[in-house]
Each structure stands twice: as C-alpha cells, then as structure tokens.
CSV table of C-alpha atoms and ligand atoms in Angstrom, one decimal:
chain,number,residue,atom,x,y,z
A,1,MET,CA,-99.2,17.0,-90.6
A,2,LYS,CA,-102.4,18.1,-88.9
A,3,LYS,CA,-103.3,21.5,-89.1
A,4,LYS,CA,-104.0,21.9,-85.4
A,5,VAL,CA,-103.0,20.0,-82.2
A,6,GLN,CA,-104.0,21.1,-78.8
A,7,PHE,CA,-102.1,20.8,-75.4
A,8,THR,CA,-103.0,19.6,-72.2
A,9,GLU,CA,-100.9,21.1,-69.3
A,10,THR,CA,-100.2,18.4,-66.4
A,11,VAL,CA,-97.8,20.3,-64.2
A,12,LEU,CA,-100.4,20.2,-61.5
A,13,ARG,CA,-101.4,16.8,-61.5
A,14,ASP,CA,-99.0,14.2,-63.5
A,15,ALA,CA,-95.8,15.8,-63.5
A,16,ASN,CA,-96.4,16.6,-59.9
A,17,GLN,CA,-97.2,12.7,-59.2
A,18,SER,CA,-94.5,11.5,-61.6
A,19,LEU,CA,-91.6,13.8,-60.4
A,20,MET,CA,-92.2,14.4,-56.6
A,21,ALA,CA,-94.9,11.9,-55.4
A,22,THR,CA,-97.6,14.4,-55.7
A,23,ARG,CA,-96.5,16.4,-52.7
A,24,LEU,CA,-97.0,19.8,-54.3
A,25,PRO,CA,-99.1,22.0,-52.1
A,26,TYR,CA,-101.8,24.2,-53.4
A,27,SER,CA,-99.9,27.3,-52.1
A,28,ASP,CA,-96.9,26.6,-54.1
A,29,TYR,CA,-98.8,27.4,-57.4
A,30,ALA,CA,-101.7,29.5,-56.3
A,31,ASP,CA,-100.1,32.4,-57.7
A,32,ILE,CA,-99.6,31.4,-61.3
A,33,LEU,CA,-103.1,30.1,-62.0
A,34,SER,CA,-104.4,33.4,-63.2
A,35,THR,CA,-101.3,33.5,-65.6
A,36,MET,CA,-102.0,29.9,-66.8
A,37,ASP,CA,-105.5,30.7,-67.6
A,38,LYS,CA,-104.5,32.9,-70.3
A,39,ALA,CA,-102.1,30.2,-71.8
A,40,GLY,CA,-104.5,28.9,-74.3
A,41,TYR,CA,-104.3,25.1,-73.1
A,42,TYR,CA,-107.0,22.5,-74.1
A,43,SER,CA,-107.2,21.7,-70.6
A,44,VAL,CA,-105.1,21.6,-67.4
A,45,GLU,CA,-105.1,18.4,-65.6
A,46,CYS,CA,-105.2,19.3,-61.9
A,47,TRP,CA,-107.1,16.8,-60.0
A,48,GLY,CA,-107.8,13.4,-59.6
A,49,GLY,CA,-105.1,10.5,-59.5
A,50,ALA,CA,-103.1,10.7,-56.5
A,51,THR,CA,-103.7,14.3,-55.8
A,52,PHE,CA,-106.7,13.7,-53.9
A,53,ASP,CA,-104.9,11.0,-51.6
A,54,SER,CA,-102.0,13.2,-51.2
A,55,CYS,CA,-104.0,16.3,-49.9
A,56,LEU,CA,-105.5,14.4,-47.2
A,57,ARG,CA,-102.3,12.3,-46.3
A,58,TYR,CA,-99.6,14.5,-46.7
A,59,LEU,CA,-100.4,18.0,-47.3
A,60,GLY,CA,-103.3,18.6,-44.7
A,61,GLU,CA,-105.5,20.1,-47.6
A,62,ASP,CA,-109.1,19.7,-48.4
A,63,PRO,CA,-108.8,18.3,-51.9
A,64,TRP,CA,-112.3,19.8,-52.7
A,65,GLU,CA,-111.4,23.2,-51.4
A,66,ARG,CA,-108.3,22.9,-53.7
A,67,LEU,CA,-110.3,22.2,-56.7
A,68,ARG,CA,-112.7,25.0,-56.0
A,69,ASN,CA,-109.7,27.5,-55.4
A,70,ILE,CA,-108.2,26.4,-59.0
A,71,ARG,CA,-111.6,26.9,-60.6
A,72,LYS,CA,-111.9,30.4,-58.9
A,73,ASN,CA,-108.5,31.3,-60.5
A,74,MET,CA,-109.0,29.7,-63.9
A,75,PRO,CA,-112.4,30.4,-64.9
A,76,ASN,CA,-111.4,30.2,-68.6
A,77,THR,CA,-109.6,27.1,-68.6
A,78,ARG,CA,-111.0,23.5,-68.8
A,79,LEU,CA,-110.2,21.9,-65.7
A,80,GLN,CA,-109.2,18.1,-66.2
A,81,MET,CA,-109.2,15.1,-63.7
A,82,LEU,CA,-108.3,11.5,-63.9
A,83,LEU,CA,-110.8,9.2,-62.5
A,84,ARG,CA,-110.2,5.5,-61.9
A,85,GLY,CA,-113.7,4.4,-63.1
A,86,GLN,CA,-115.4,2.3,-60.3
A,87,ASN,CA,-112.4,2.7,-58.0
A,88,LEU,CA,-112.7,6.6,-58.0
A,89,LEU,CA,-109.6,7.8,-56.5
A,90,GLY,CA,-109.2,5.1,-54.1
A,91,TYR,CA,-107.8,1.4,-54.5
A,92,LYS,CA,-111.1,-0.6,-54.3
A,93,HIS,CA,-114.5,-0.9,-56.0
A,94,TYR,CA,-117.2,1.6,-54.9
A,95,HIS,CA,-121.0,1.1,-55.1
A,96,ASP,CA,-122.5,2.7,-58.1
A,97,ASP,CA,-124.2,5.2,-56.1
A,98,VAL,CA,-121.3,6.5,-54.4
A,99,VAL,CA,-119.4,6.6,-58.0
A,100,GLU,CA,-122.3,8.7,-59.2
A,101,LYS,CA,-122.1,11.2,-56.3
A,102,PHE,CA,-118.5,11.6,-56.7
A,103,VAL,CA,-118.6,12.5,-60.3
A,104,GLU,CA,-121.7,14.9,-59.7
A,105,LEU,CA,-119.4,16.8,-56.9
A,106,SER,CA,-116.5,16.8,-59.2
A,107,ILE,CA,-118.4,18.6,-61.8
A,108,LYS,CA,-120.0,20.8,-59.1
A,109,ASN,CA,-116.9,21.8,-57.6
A,110,GLY,CA,-115.2,22.8,-60.9
A,111,ILE,CA,-113.9,19.9,-63.2
A,112,ASP,CA,-115.0,20.0,-66.8
A,113,VAL,CA,-112.9,17.1,-68.3
A,114,ILE,CA,-113.2,13.9,-66.9
A,115,ARG,CA,-110.8,11.4,-68.1
A,116,ILE,CA,-112.0,8.1,-67.0
A,117,PHE,CA,-110.2,4.7,-67.2
A,118,ASP,CA,-110.1,1.3,-65.7
A,119,ALA,CA,-106.7,-0.3,-64.9
A,120,LEU,CA,-107.8,-3.5,-66.9
A,121,ASN,CA,-109.5,-1.7,-69.7
A,122,ASP,CA,-112.9,-3.7,-68.3
A,123,PHE,CA,-115.4,-1.1,-69.6
A,124,ARG,CA,-118.1,-2.4,-67.4
A,125,ASN,CA,-116.1,-0.5,-64.9
A,126,ILE,CA,-116.2,3.0,-66.3
A,127,THR,CA,-119.9,2.8,-67.4
A,128,THR,CA,-121.4,4.1,-64.1
A,129,ALA,CA,-118.8,7.1,-64.2
A,130,LEU,CA,-119.6,7.9,-67.8
A,131,GLU,CA,-123.6,7.7,-67.2
A,132,ALA,CA,-123.0,10.2,-64.1
A,133,THR,CA,-120.8,12.5,-66.3
A,134,LYS,CA,-123.8,12.6,-68.7
A,135,LYS,CA,-126.3,13.0,-66.3
A,136,TYR,CA,-124.6,16.0,-64.4
A,137,ALA,CA,-123.0,17.6,-67.5
A,138,LYS,CA,-122.6,21.2,-67.8
A,139,LYS,CA,-122.0,23.1,-70.9
A,140,ASN,CA,-118.2,22.4,-71.0
A,141,THR,CA,-118.3,19.1,-69.4
A,142,VAL,CA,-116.3,16.4,-71.7
A,143,ALA,CA,-116.6,12.7,-70.8
A,144,SER,CA,-113.1,11.4,-71.9
A,145,GLY,CA,-112.8,7.3,-72.3
A,146,CYS,CA,-109.2,6.5,-71.7
A,147,ILE,CA,-107.4,3.3,-72.7
A,148,SER,CA,-104.7,2.0,-70.5
A,149,TYR,CA,-102.0,1.3,-73.2
A,150,THR,CA,-99.8,-1.6,-72.4
A,151,GLN,CA,-97.7,-4.2,-74.4
A,152,SER,CA,-98.3,-7.9,-74.0
A,153,PRO,CA,-99.0,-10.7,-76.2
A,154,VAL,CA,-102.8,-10.2,-75.9
A,155,HIS,CA,-102.5,-6.3,-76.5
A,156,THR,CA,-102.6,-5.8,-80.4
A,157,VAL,CA,-103.5,-2.9,-82.5
A,158,SER,CA,-106.9,-4.4,-83.7
A,159,LYS,CA,-107.5,-5.0,-79.9
A,160,TYR,CA,-107.1,-1.2,-79.4
A,161,VAL,CA,-109.2,-0.6,-82.4
A,162,GLU,CA,-112.1,-2.6,-81.0
A,163,MET,CA,-111.7,-0.8,-77.5
A,164,CYS,CA,-112.1,2.5,-79.3
A,165,LYS,CA,-115.2,1.6,-81.2
A,166,GLU,CA,-116.6,0.4,-78.0
A,167,LEU,CA,-115.8,3.8,-76.0
A,168,LYS,CA,-117.5,5.5,-79.0
A,169,ASN,CA,-120.6,3.5,-78.9
A,170,MET,CA,-120.8,3.8,-75.2
A,171,GLY,CA,-121.1,7.7,-75.7
A,172,PHE,CA,-117.6,9.0,-74.8
A,173,ASP,CA,-116.8,12.6,-76.4
A,174,THR,CA,-113.2,11.9,-76.9
A,175,ILE,CA,-111.0,9.1,-76.6
A,176,CYS,CA,-107.3,9.0,-74.6
A,177,LEU,CA,-104.6,6.5,-75.1
A,178,LYS,CA,-102.8,6.5,-71.8
A,179,ASP,CA,-99.3,5.4,-72.2
A,180,MET,CA,-98.4,5.8,-68.3
A,181,ALA,CA,-95.2,3.7,-68.5
A,182,GLY,CA,-93.7,5.8,-71.7
A,183,THR,CA,-93.0,2.6,-73.6
A,184,MET,CA,-95.2,3.6,-76.6
A,185,SER,CA,-92.7,3.8,-79.6
A,186,PRO,CA,-93.3,6.0,-82.5
A,187,ASN,CA,-94.0,3.2,-84.6
A,188,GLU,CA,-96.7,2.0,-82.3
A,189,ALA,CA,-98.1,5.4,-82.3
A,190,GLU,CA,-98.4,5.4,-85.9
A,191,GLY,CA,-99.8,2.0,-86.3
A,192,LEU,CA,-102.4,2.7,-83.4
A,193,ILE,CA,-103.5,6.4,-84.2
A,194,LYS,CA,-104.0,5.6,-88.1
A,195,GLY,CA,-105.8,2.3,-87.1
A,196,ILE,CA,-108.1,4.3,-84.5
A,197,LYS,CA,-108.7,7.3,-86.8
A,198,ASP,CA,-109.8,5.0,-89.5
A,199,ALA,CA,-112.3,3.3,-87.6
A,200,ILE,CA,-113.9,6.0,-85.6
A,201,GLY,CA,-113.6,9.0,-87.9
A,202,ASN,CA,-113.9,12.5,-86.4
A,203,MET,CA,-113.9,11.6,-82.6
A,204,PRO,CA,-110.9,13.5,-80.8
A,205,ILE,CA,-107.7,11.6,-79.9
A,206,ILE,CA,-105.6,12.4,-77.2
A,207,LEU,CA,-102.1,10.9,-76.3
A,208,HIS,CA,-100.8,10.6,-72.9
A,209,THR,CA,-97.4,9.5,-72.8
A,210,HIS,CA,-94.2,9.9,-70.4
A,211,CYS,CA,-90.6,10.6,-71.2
A,212,THR,CA,-89.3,7.7,-69.0
A,213,THR,CA,-87.8,5.7,-71.6
A,214,GLY,CA,-86.7,8.7,-73.9
A,215,MET,CA,-89.3,8.1,-76.5
A,216,ALA,CA,-91.9,10.7,-75.9
A,217,TYR,CA,-91.1,13.5,-78.3
A,218,MET,CA,-90.7,11.0,-81.2
A,219,THR,CA,-93.7,9.4,-80.3
A,220,LEU,CA,-95.7,12.6,-80.0
A,221,MET,CA,-94.6,13.7,-83.3
A,222,LYS,CA,-95.2,10.7,-85.2
A,223,ALA,CA,-98.8,10.7,-83.3
A,224,ILE,CA,-99.3,14.2,-84.4
A,225,ASP,CA,-98.2,13.0,-88.1
A,226,SER,CA,-100.7,10.3,-87.7
A,227,GLY,CA,-103.7,12.7,-86.6
A,228,VAL,CA,-103.7,12.9,-83.2
A,229,ASP,CA,-105.8,15.8,-81.8
A,230,VAL,CA,-104.5,16.6,-78.3
A,231,ILE,CA,-101.2,16.1,-76.5
A,232,ASP,CA,-100.3,15.9,-72.8
A,233,THR,CA,-97.2,18.3,-71.9
A,234,ALA,CA,-96.0,19.5,-68.7
A,235,THR,CA,-94.1,23.0,-68.5
A,236,SER,CA,-90.5,22.6,-69.3
A,237,CYS,CA,-89.1,22.6,-65.9
A,238,PHE,CA,-91.4,19.7,-64.7
A,239,SER,CA,-91.0,17.7,-67.9
A,240,ASN,CA,-89.2,14.8,-68.9
A,241,GLY,CA,-87.8,12.0,-66.8
A,242,THR,CA,-90.9,10.1,-65.4
A,243,SER,CA,-92.9,13.1,-66.5
A,244,GLN,CA,-94.3,14.4,-69.9
A,245,ALA,CA,-92.6,16.2,-72.6
A,246,ALA,CA,-92.1,19.9,-72.4
A,247,THR,CA,-94.8,22.1,-73.2
A,248,GLU,CA,-92.6,25.0,-74.9
A,249,THR,CA,-90.6,22.4,-76.7
A,250,MET,CA,-93.4,20.7,-78.6
A,251,PHE,CA,-94.8,24.1,-79.1
A,252,TYR,CA,-91.6,25.4,-80.7
A,253,ALA,CA,-91.3,22.2,-83.0
A,254,LEU,CA,-95.0,22.4,-84.0
A,255,GLN,CA,-94.9,26.1,-84.7
A,256,GLN,CA,-92.1,25.6,-87.5
A,257,TYR,CA,-94.7,23.2,-89.2
A,258,GLY,CA,-97.3,26.0,-89.1
A,259,ILE,CA,-99.6,23.9,-86.9
A,260,GLU,CA,-101.8,25.7,-84.8
A,261,THR,CA,-101.7,25.0,-81.2
A,262,GLY,CA,-103.7,28.0,-79.6
A,263,LEU,CA,-100.9,28.6,-77.0
A,264,ASN,CA,-99.5,31.9,-76.1
A,265,GLU,CA,-95.8,31.6,-76.3
A,266,ASP,CA,-95.1,34.2,-73.6
A,267,VAL,CA,-97.4,32.9,-71.3
A,268,ILE,CA,-96.2,29.2,-71.4
A,269,ASN,CA,-92.6,30.7,-70.9
A,270,LYS,CA,-93.9,32.7,-67.6
A,271,VAL,CA,-95.2,29.9,-66.3
A,272,ASN,CA,-92.0,27.8,-66.7
A,273,ASP,CA,-90.3,30.7,-65.1
A,274,TYR,CA,-92.5,30.5,-62.2
A,275,PHE,CA,-91.9,26.7,-61.6
A,276,LYS,CA,-88.4,26.7,-61.7
A,277,PRO,CA,-87.7,27.6,-58.4
A,278,ILE,CA,-90.5,25.5,-57.0
A,279,LYS,CA,-88.9,22.7,-58.5
A,280,GLN,CA,-85.4,23.6,-57.1
A,281,LYS,CA,-86.8,23.7,-53.6
A,282,TYR,CA,-87.8,20.2,-54.0
A,283,ILE,CA,-84.5,18.9,-55.5
A,284,ASP,CA,-82.8,20.7,-52.7
A,285,SER,CA,-85.2,19.0,-50.2
A,286,GLY,CA,-84.8,15.5,-51.7
A,287,LEU,CA,-88.5,15.2,-52.6
A,288,ILE,CA,-87.6,15.0,-56.2
A,289,ASN,CA,-85.2,12.0,-56.9
A,290,PRO,CA,-82.9,12.6,-59.4
A,291,LYS,CA,-83.6,9.2,-60.5
A,292,SER,CA,-87.0,10.2,-61.6
A,293,MET,CA,-85.5,12.8,-63.9
A,294,ALA,CA,-83.4,10.7,-65.9
A,295,THR,CA,-84.0,8.6,-68.9
A,296,ASP,CA,-84.1,4.8,-68.5
A,297,SER,CA,-84.6,2.5,-71.1
A,298,GLN,CA,-84.9,-0.3,-68.7
A,299,ALA,CA,-88.5,0.5,-68.7
A,300,LEU,CA,-88.7,-1.0,-72.2
A,301,VAL,CA,-88.1,-4.2,-70.6
A,302,TYR,CA,-89.9,-4.1,-67.3
A,303,LYS,CA,-92.8,-1.7,-68.6
A,304,VAL,CA,-92.9,0.2,-65.3
A,305,PRO,CA,-94.7,3.6,-65.1
A,306,GLY,CA,-92.9,6.6,-63.5
A,307,GLY,CA,-95.0,6.7,-60.4
A,308,MET,CA,-94.7,3.0,-59.7
A,309,LEU,CA,-90.8,3.2,-60.0
A,310,SER,CA,-90.8,6.1,-57.6
A,311,ASN,CA,-93.1,4.3,-55.1
A,312,MET,CA,-90.9,1.2,-55.6
A,313,ILE,CA,-87.7,3.0,-54.6
A,314,ALA,CA,-89.3,4.8,-51.7
A,315,ASN,CA,-90.5,1.7,-50.3
A,316,LEU,CA,-87.2,-0.2,-50.9
A,317,LYS,CA,-85.4,2.8,-48.9
A,318,ASP,CA,-87.9,2.6,-46.1
A,319,LEU,CA,-86.9,-1.2,-45.7
A,320,ASN,CA,-83.4,-0.7,-46.2
A,321,ALA,CA,-83.3,-2.8,-49.2
A,322,MET,CA,-82.2,-0.7,-52.3
A,323,ASP,CA,-79.8,-3.7,-52.8
A,324,LYS,CA,-82.8,-5.6,-54.0
A,325,PHE,CA,-83.9,-2.9,-56.5
A,326,ASP,CA,-82.9,-4.6,-59.6
A,327,ALA,CA,-84.2,-7.9,-58.5
A,328,ALA,CA,-87.6,-6.7,-57.5
A,329,LEU,CA,-87.6,-4.8,-61.0
A,330,ALA,CA,-87.1,-8.2,-62.9
A,331,GLU,CA,-89.8,-9.9,-60.9
A,332,ILE,CA,-92.2,-7.7,-62.0
A,333,PRO,CA,-92.8,-9.3,-65.5
A,334,SER,CA,-93.4,-12.7,-64.1
A,335,VAL,CA,-96.0,-11.3,-61.4
A,336,ARG,CA,-97.7,-9.6,-64.4
A,337,ALA,CA,-97.7,-12.7,-66.5
A,338,ASP,CA,-99.2,-14.7,-63.5
A,339,LEU,CA,-102.1,-12.1,-63.2
A,340,GLY,CA,-103.1,-12.3,-67.0
A,341,TYR,CA,-101.1,-9.2,-68.1
A,342,PRO,CA,-102.8,-6.3,-66.3
A,343,PRO,CA,-101.7,-3.0,-67.7
A,344,LEU,CA,-99.2,-1.3,-64.9
A,345,VAL,CA,-101.3,1.4,-63.8
A,346,THR,CA,-102.8,2.2,-60.3
A,347,PRO,CA,-103.9,0.4,-58.4
A,348,LEU,CA,-102.5,-2.7,-60.6
A,349,SER,CA,-99.0,-1.1,-60.6
A,350,GLN,CA,-98.9,-0.8,-56.7
A,351,MET,CA,-100.2,-4.4,-56.5
A,352,VAL,CA,-97.9,-6.1,-58.9
A,353,GLY,CA,-95.0,-3.8,-57.6
A,354,ASN,CA,-95.6,-4.6,-54.0
A,355,GLN,CA,-96.1,-8.4,-54.7
A,356,ALA,CA,-92.9,-8.5,-56.8
A,357,VAL,CA,-91.0,-6.8,-53.8
A,358,THR,CA,-92.4,-9.0,-51.2
A,359,ASN,CA,-91.5,-12.1,-53.6
A,360,VAL,CA,-87.9,-10.9,-53.8
A,361,LEU,CA,-87.5,-9.9,-50.0
A,362,MET,CA,-89.2,-13.3,-48.9
A,363,GLY,CA,-86.9,-15.0,-51.1
A,364,GLU,CA,-89.9,-17.3,-52.2
A,365,ARG,CA,-92.3,-16.6,-54.7
A,366,TYR,CA,-96.0,-15.8,-53.3
A,367,LYS,CA,-94.9,-17.2,-49.8
A,368,GLN,CA,-96.9,-13.9,-48.6
A,369,ILE,CA,-99.8,-12.7,-50.9
A,370,SER,CA,-101.2,-9.4,-50.7
A,371,LYS,CA,-104.9,-9.0,-49.7
A,372,GLU,CA,-105.4,-6.8,-52.9
A,373,ILE,CA,-103.7,-9.6,-55.2
A,374,LYS,CA,-106.2,-12.3,-53.5
A,375,ASN,CA,-109.1,-9.8,-54.2
A,376,TYR,CA,-108.0,-9.4,-57.8
A,377,PHE,CA,-108.2,-13.2,-58.0
A,378,LYS,CA,-111.4,-13.3,-56.3
A,379,GLY,CA,-112.5,-11.0,-59.5
A,380,GLU,CA,-112.9,-7.8,-57.4
A,381,TYR,CA,-111.3,-5.7,-59.9
A,382,GLY,CA,-112.9,-7.1,-62.9
A,383,ILE,CA,-111.7,-9.3,-65.7
A,384,ALA,CA,-108.1,-9.8,-66.5
A,385,PRO,CA,-107.1,-9.1,-70.2
A,386,ALA,CA,-105.6,-12.5,-70.4
A,387,PRO,CA,-106.0,-15.8,-68.6
A,388,VAL,CA,-104.4,-15.8,-65.0
A,389,SER,CA,-102.0,-18.1,-63.5
A,390,LYS,CA,-104.1,-21.6,-62.7
A,391,GLU,CA,-101.6,-22.6,-60.0
A,392,LEU,CA,-101.8,-19.1,-58.3
A,393,GLU,CA,-105.6,-19.0,-58.7
A,394,THR,CA,-106.1,-22.4,-56.9
A,395,LYS,CA,-103.5,-21.2,-54.1
A,396,ILE,CA,-105.9,-18.4,-53.4
A,397,LEU,CA,-109.5,-19.8,-54.4
A,398,GLY,CA,-108.9,-23.3,-53.5
A,399,GLU,CA,-109.6,-26.4,-55.6
A,400,GLY,CA,-112.3,-25.4,-58.1
A,401,GLY,CA,-112.7,-22.0,-56.7
A,402,LYS,CA,-114.2,-19.5,-59.3
A,403,PRO,CA,-114.1,-15.7,-59.2
A,404,THR,CA,-117.3,-13.4,-58.4
A,405,ASP,CA,-118.5,-10.9,-60.8
A,406,CYS,CA,-117.6,-7.6,-59.2
A,407,ARG,CA,-120.3,-5.4,-61.0
A,408,ILE,CA,-123.1,-7.2,-59.6
A,409,GLU,CA,-121.6,-6.0,-56.0
A,410,ASP,CA,-120.9,-2.4,-57.5
A,411,SER,CA,-124.7,-2.0,-58.8
A,412,LYS,CA,-126.5,-2.5,-55.5
A,413,ARG,CA,-127.8,0.8,-55.1
A,414,THR,CA,-128.4,0.6,-51.5
A,415,GLY,CA,-126.7,3.9,-50.2
A,416,GLU,CA,-125.0,1.9,-47.5
A,417,GLU,CA,-121.5,3.1,-48.2
A,418,PHE,CA,-122.6,6.7,-48.0
A,419,LYS,CA,-124.7,6.3,-45.0
A,420,ALA,CA,-122.1,4.4,-43.0
A,421,ALA,CA,-119.5,6.8,-43.9
A,422,LYS,CA,-121.9,9.8,-42.9
A,423,GLU,CA,-122.7,8.0,-39.6
A,424,ALA,CA,-119.1,6.9,-38.8
A,425,LEU,CA,-118.0,10.7,-39.2
A,426,GLY,CA,-120.8,12.2,-37.0
A,427,GLU,CA,-120.0,15.8,-36.3
A,428,LEU,CA,-116.8,15.9,-38.3
A,429,CYS,CA,-118.6,15.9,-41.4
A,430,ARG,CA,-119.6,19.1,-42.7
A,431,SER,CA,-120.5,18.4,-46.4
A,432,GLU,CA,-121.3,15.7,-49.2
A,433,GLU,CA,-117.6,16.4,-50.1
A,434,ASP,CA,-116.5,15.3,-46.5
A,435,VAL,CA,-118.3,12.0,-46.9
A,436,MET,CA,-116.7,11.1,-50.2
A,437,SER,CA,-113.1,12.1,-48.8
A,438,TYR,CA,-113.9,9.5,-45.9
A,439,ILE,CA,-115.3,7.0,-48.3
A,440,CYS,CA,-112.1,7.3,-50.4
A,441,PHE,CA,-109.5,7.3,-47.8
A,442,PRO,CA,-111.2,7.0,-44.2
A,443,ASP,CA,-108.2,7.1,-42.1
A,444,GLN,CA,-106.7,9.9,-43.7
A,445,ALA,CA,-109.9,12.0,-43.9
A,446,GLU,CA,-110.9,11.3,-40.4
A,447,LYS,CA,-107.4,12.5,-39.3
A,448,PHE,CA,-107.7,15.6,-41.6
A,449,PHE,CA,-110.9,16.4,-40.2
A,450,LYS,CA,-110.1,16.2,-36.5
A,451,ASP,CA,-106.8,18.5,-37.5
A,452,ARG,CA,-109.3,20.8,-39.2
A,453,LEU,CA,-111.2,21.2,-36.1
A,454,ALA,CA,-108.5,21.2,-33.6
A,455,LYS,CA,-106.8,24.1,-35.9
A,456,GLU,CA,-110.2,25.9,-35.5
A,457,GLU,CA,-110.4,25.7,-31.7
A,458,ASN,CA,-106.8,26.8,-31.6
A,459,MET,CA,-107.6,29.8,-33.4
A,460,ALA,CA,-110.7,30.5,-31.5
A,461,THR,CA,-108.5,30.3,-28.0
A,462,TYR,CA,-105.9,32.4,-29.7
A,463,THR,CA,-108.4,35.0,-30.5
A,464,ILE,CA,-110.1,35.1,-27.2
A,465,THR,CA,-106.5,35.5,-25.6
A,466,GLU,CA,-105.7,38.3,-27.8
A,467,ALA,CA,-108.8,40.0,-26.9
B,501,CO,CO1,-99.7,9.8,-66.7
C-alpha cells in the first residue's frame, strides 16, 4: 500500500449533480464552508460541470458570485472545477479566445484546480484550456488532464497509457481517470494504474469513479494498492448510488493501513452531520430519486453514468413514458456503436441518451436525428474513438459527404462570439463574467439578468414606499 493518499470532496459538485440533478443552492451549504476549509482535503470540487447551468436555469444564482462566495469562505482549500475543454460548461465548441477568457475568469474568481477533459478524449480539444490555465496560473493553480474512461473494443490499457503519456507531454500537472459510469472494476483499475505509473513516473494520478454499479470501494482500494495518489469521495450522506464512495468510510479503512490522508476526522464527521438534514429535505421533496441512491449492476451492461440515468428517468417521466425505460436503456449500446464508441460523458451522454429515447419512442431507429448527433457526424465535436456507422454517416452527410475539422473553426481568434454576446446583452451586461454566462447559456443567462434587474427595481420601489 502507498504511504499517502489524498481526498477530493465532491459533495458540492458531482455528488450534488449525480444524486439531485445539481439543484443544491448555495444557501444550503454556505454555513458549512468554513468548517470544510479545515478538513484537509486535497481539493473541494465545487464548480463547473452542470453547476453553472443549474445556477442560471433553476436556482436564480449567479454562478460566478457563487464561486466568489465559496472562495471567500474557504481561503485555505484548493477549489476545483470540471471543465469540458473546448465546450467549456456548455454543449458546443467555442472559439479559442472565449475558452481562454473563461479560464482566465475562473482562476480570477477563485478556482485553483481545473480538471479538463474532452468527451471523446480528442486532446486537441483540451489544448486551449490547458494553455490558458498555464498563462493565467496563480501559485496554487493546477492543470489536471482528464481522461474519460470507458470500455469498448477500442479502449485498451495500452491506449490509456498512450493517452497519459500524451497528457504529460502536453504539460499537465496531474492526470485524472474519470470513470463517470462507475464501470471500472478493481482488476481494470490495477492494470491501468500500474501501467500508467510505470509509464509516467512521479506525476500524480487521480481516480474519479462512481458507486453506481457497487464496485467503487473495491476499485478505489485496488487503485490505492496500485499507487493512485488522490481519490474523489463524497461526504457519506451524499455518497453511494450514482455518487462517489463515502469520504469517512474510505478514511477509516485507509487509517487502519497506516496510510496518511491529511484529513481531520472530527471535521469530516461534522461535514456529514451538517448535510444529513439537507439530504432528507430533498428526499422528502422528491428531488432525490431513490433510484439514484441504489446499486444498479445493469450499468455494467449499459455503461450509463449516474447523471445520464437520472436525466433519462426525468425525460421519460415528463413524456409519461416510463414503461419505455428498459427499452431505451437497451438501445444505448447500439447508438453508441453507431457513433464510434464515444465515452458516455456530457454532452455525449445526453446526445446518445436522447437519441436512444427518440429511437424507442418513434418505433424506428433514426427516423428523427437530433441536431447534436448531426453535428457530431459533421465533425463539430472532434474525432470519434473508432469509425462511425457508414450508413448513418451517409444518411446525415449525404453520399460521399466528409466531416469537417472542428479545430480550424475554434482557432479563428476573431473575438466575434464575445463581441456579439456583449452587444446582444446591452445594458443587462455588467461584467465579463456576465458575457461568459450569456455565451454558455444565452436564454437562461438573459432571463437571469432580467430577473436580477427586476428584483433590484422592486427593492428600490420597496425602499421608497418604506421611507
Ligand atoms: Co463524475
């Protein structure tokens, strides 16, 4: 066993995202942040992923203000975000200058660790974000290169080792293996971590996995045995199911091996005590679905990540079609093969999931093809891990049609996206951060800015009436 293993606490981001569709408002956890600051985590994952979208779309929060507030209350802890490379936190490719600005502002507003991934592991799509991280780096800034882990005929250990060598050569500080579906077995973890450690030496390796299939604890222990440096866990009341393994439980187990974690036992228990009633509140309100808290070994067949599963349940419920749940799940592997085995991570997970649901609901495969899937075949997302279905490609691109290179479009450093967004917002825009929110989620951001203005006007009226 290794002498030292550190923890990244995910309750504010991934656990929140996996168990309750990212609907945890800042006000629910504001009071525990100063305590969490004393826990001794390697980092706290608190931003990025779906939190940004959720702030604007559902919670009426300014995501940037949320980050600044977390920063203020946790001055001693590395704050971590998840960034989808050239997609930032949205679902399309942005121009390089927009990506650079987003990274600059993330660091400026308080982010230390930027975990950067591309859904297809097309590393051309994470280069701009990496360069920007290096350019605007502060003392504690860490650029973490992240690999979307998946199993397929084309995803072998040697392929992953090659990817890690590439990330190291690109200049990343750490490497994260992101097993979003929780399908990495202990045996696979051992092979991978040993292989990677042999190939890249001292560079810190992080394992991110989910409990979805019930393997996470075994996989983490085996990974630790094989030399992993940092693990992602969630405070125990927000752990398990589609979330991460429990922080306190892993701490307890490692302590008996004499492995140093840097964690303060009292503090991590206090954190859990704090979140218990909050979890109960969302179980009572129905936001936390019991399905997401259970172990589901089906994921070993369907390779479906937690967030994707809960999204699909929500969509099917909206359409009154929960009876199609099993059929839609079964359709996912076929859609995935047609797309050249992309890892099922955002936005690919949504794209594959939605197309699978459409195929099943229409009673005919690809009778309707989503705009995103069409764009995928047009090459807008990057290069697929394996060849795509020729039949579907022809259906979308026409006879002899060829995909274009997304990176040529991204690298047009024209400032167009930024300028257009600023102009569209007009007086609603108060900062560069506002412009970024608008670029990522135009409709949601505009509504948020209008609501913000209306709220202030109401407050002004109220103050005058009071006087
Ligand atoms: Co995750």
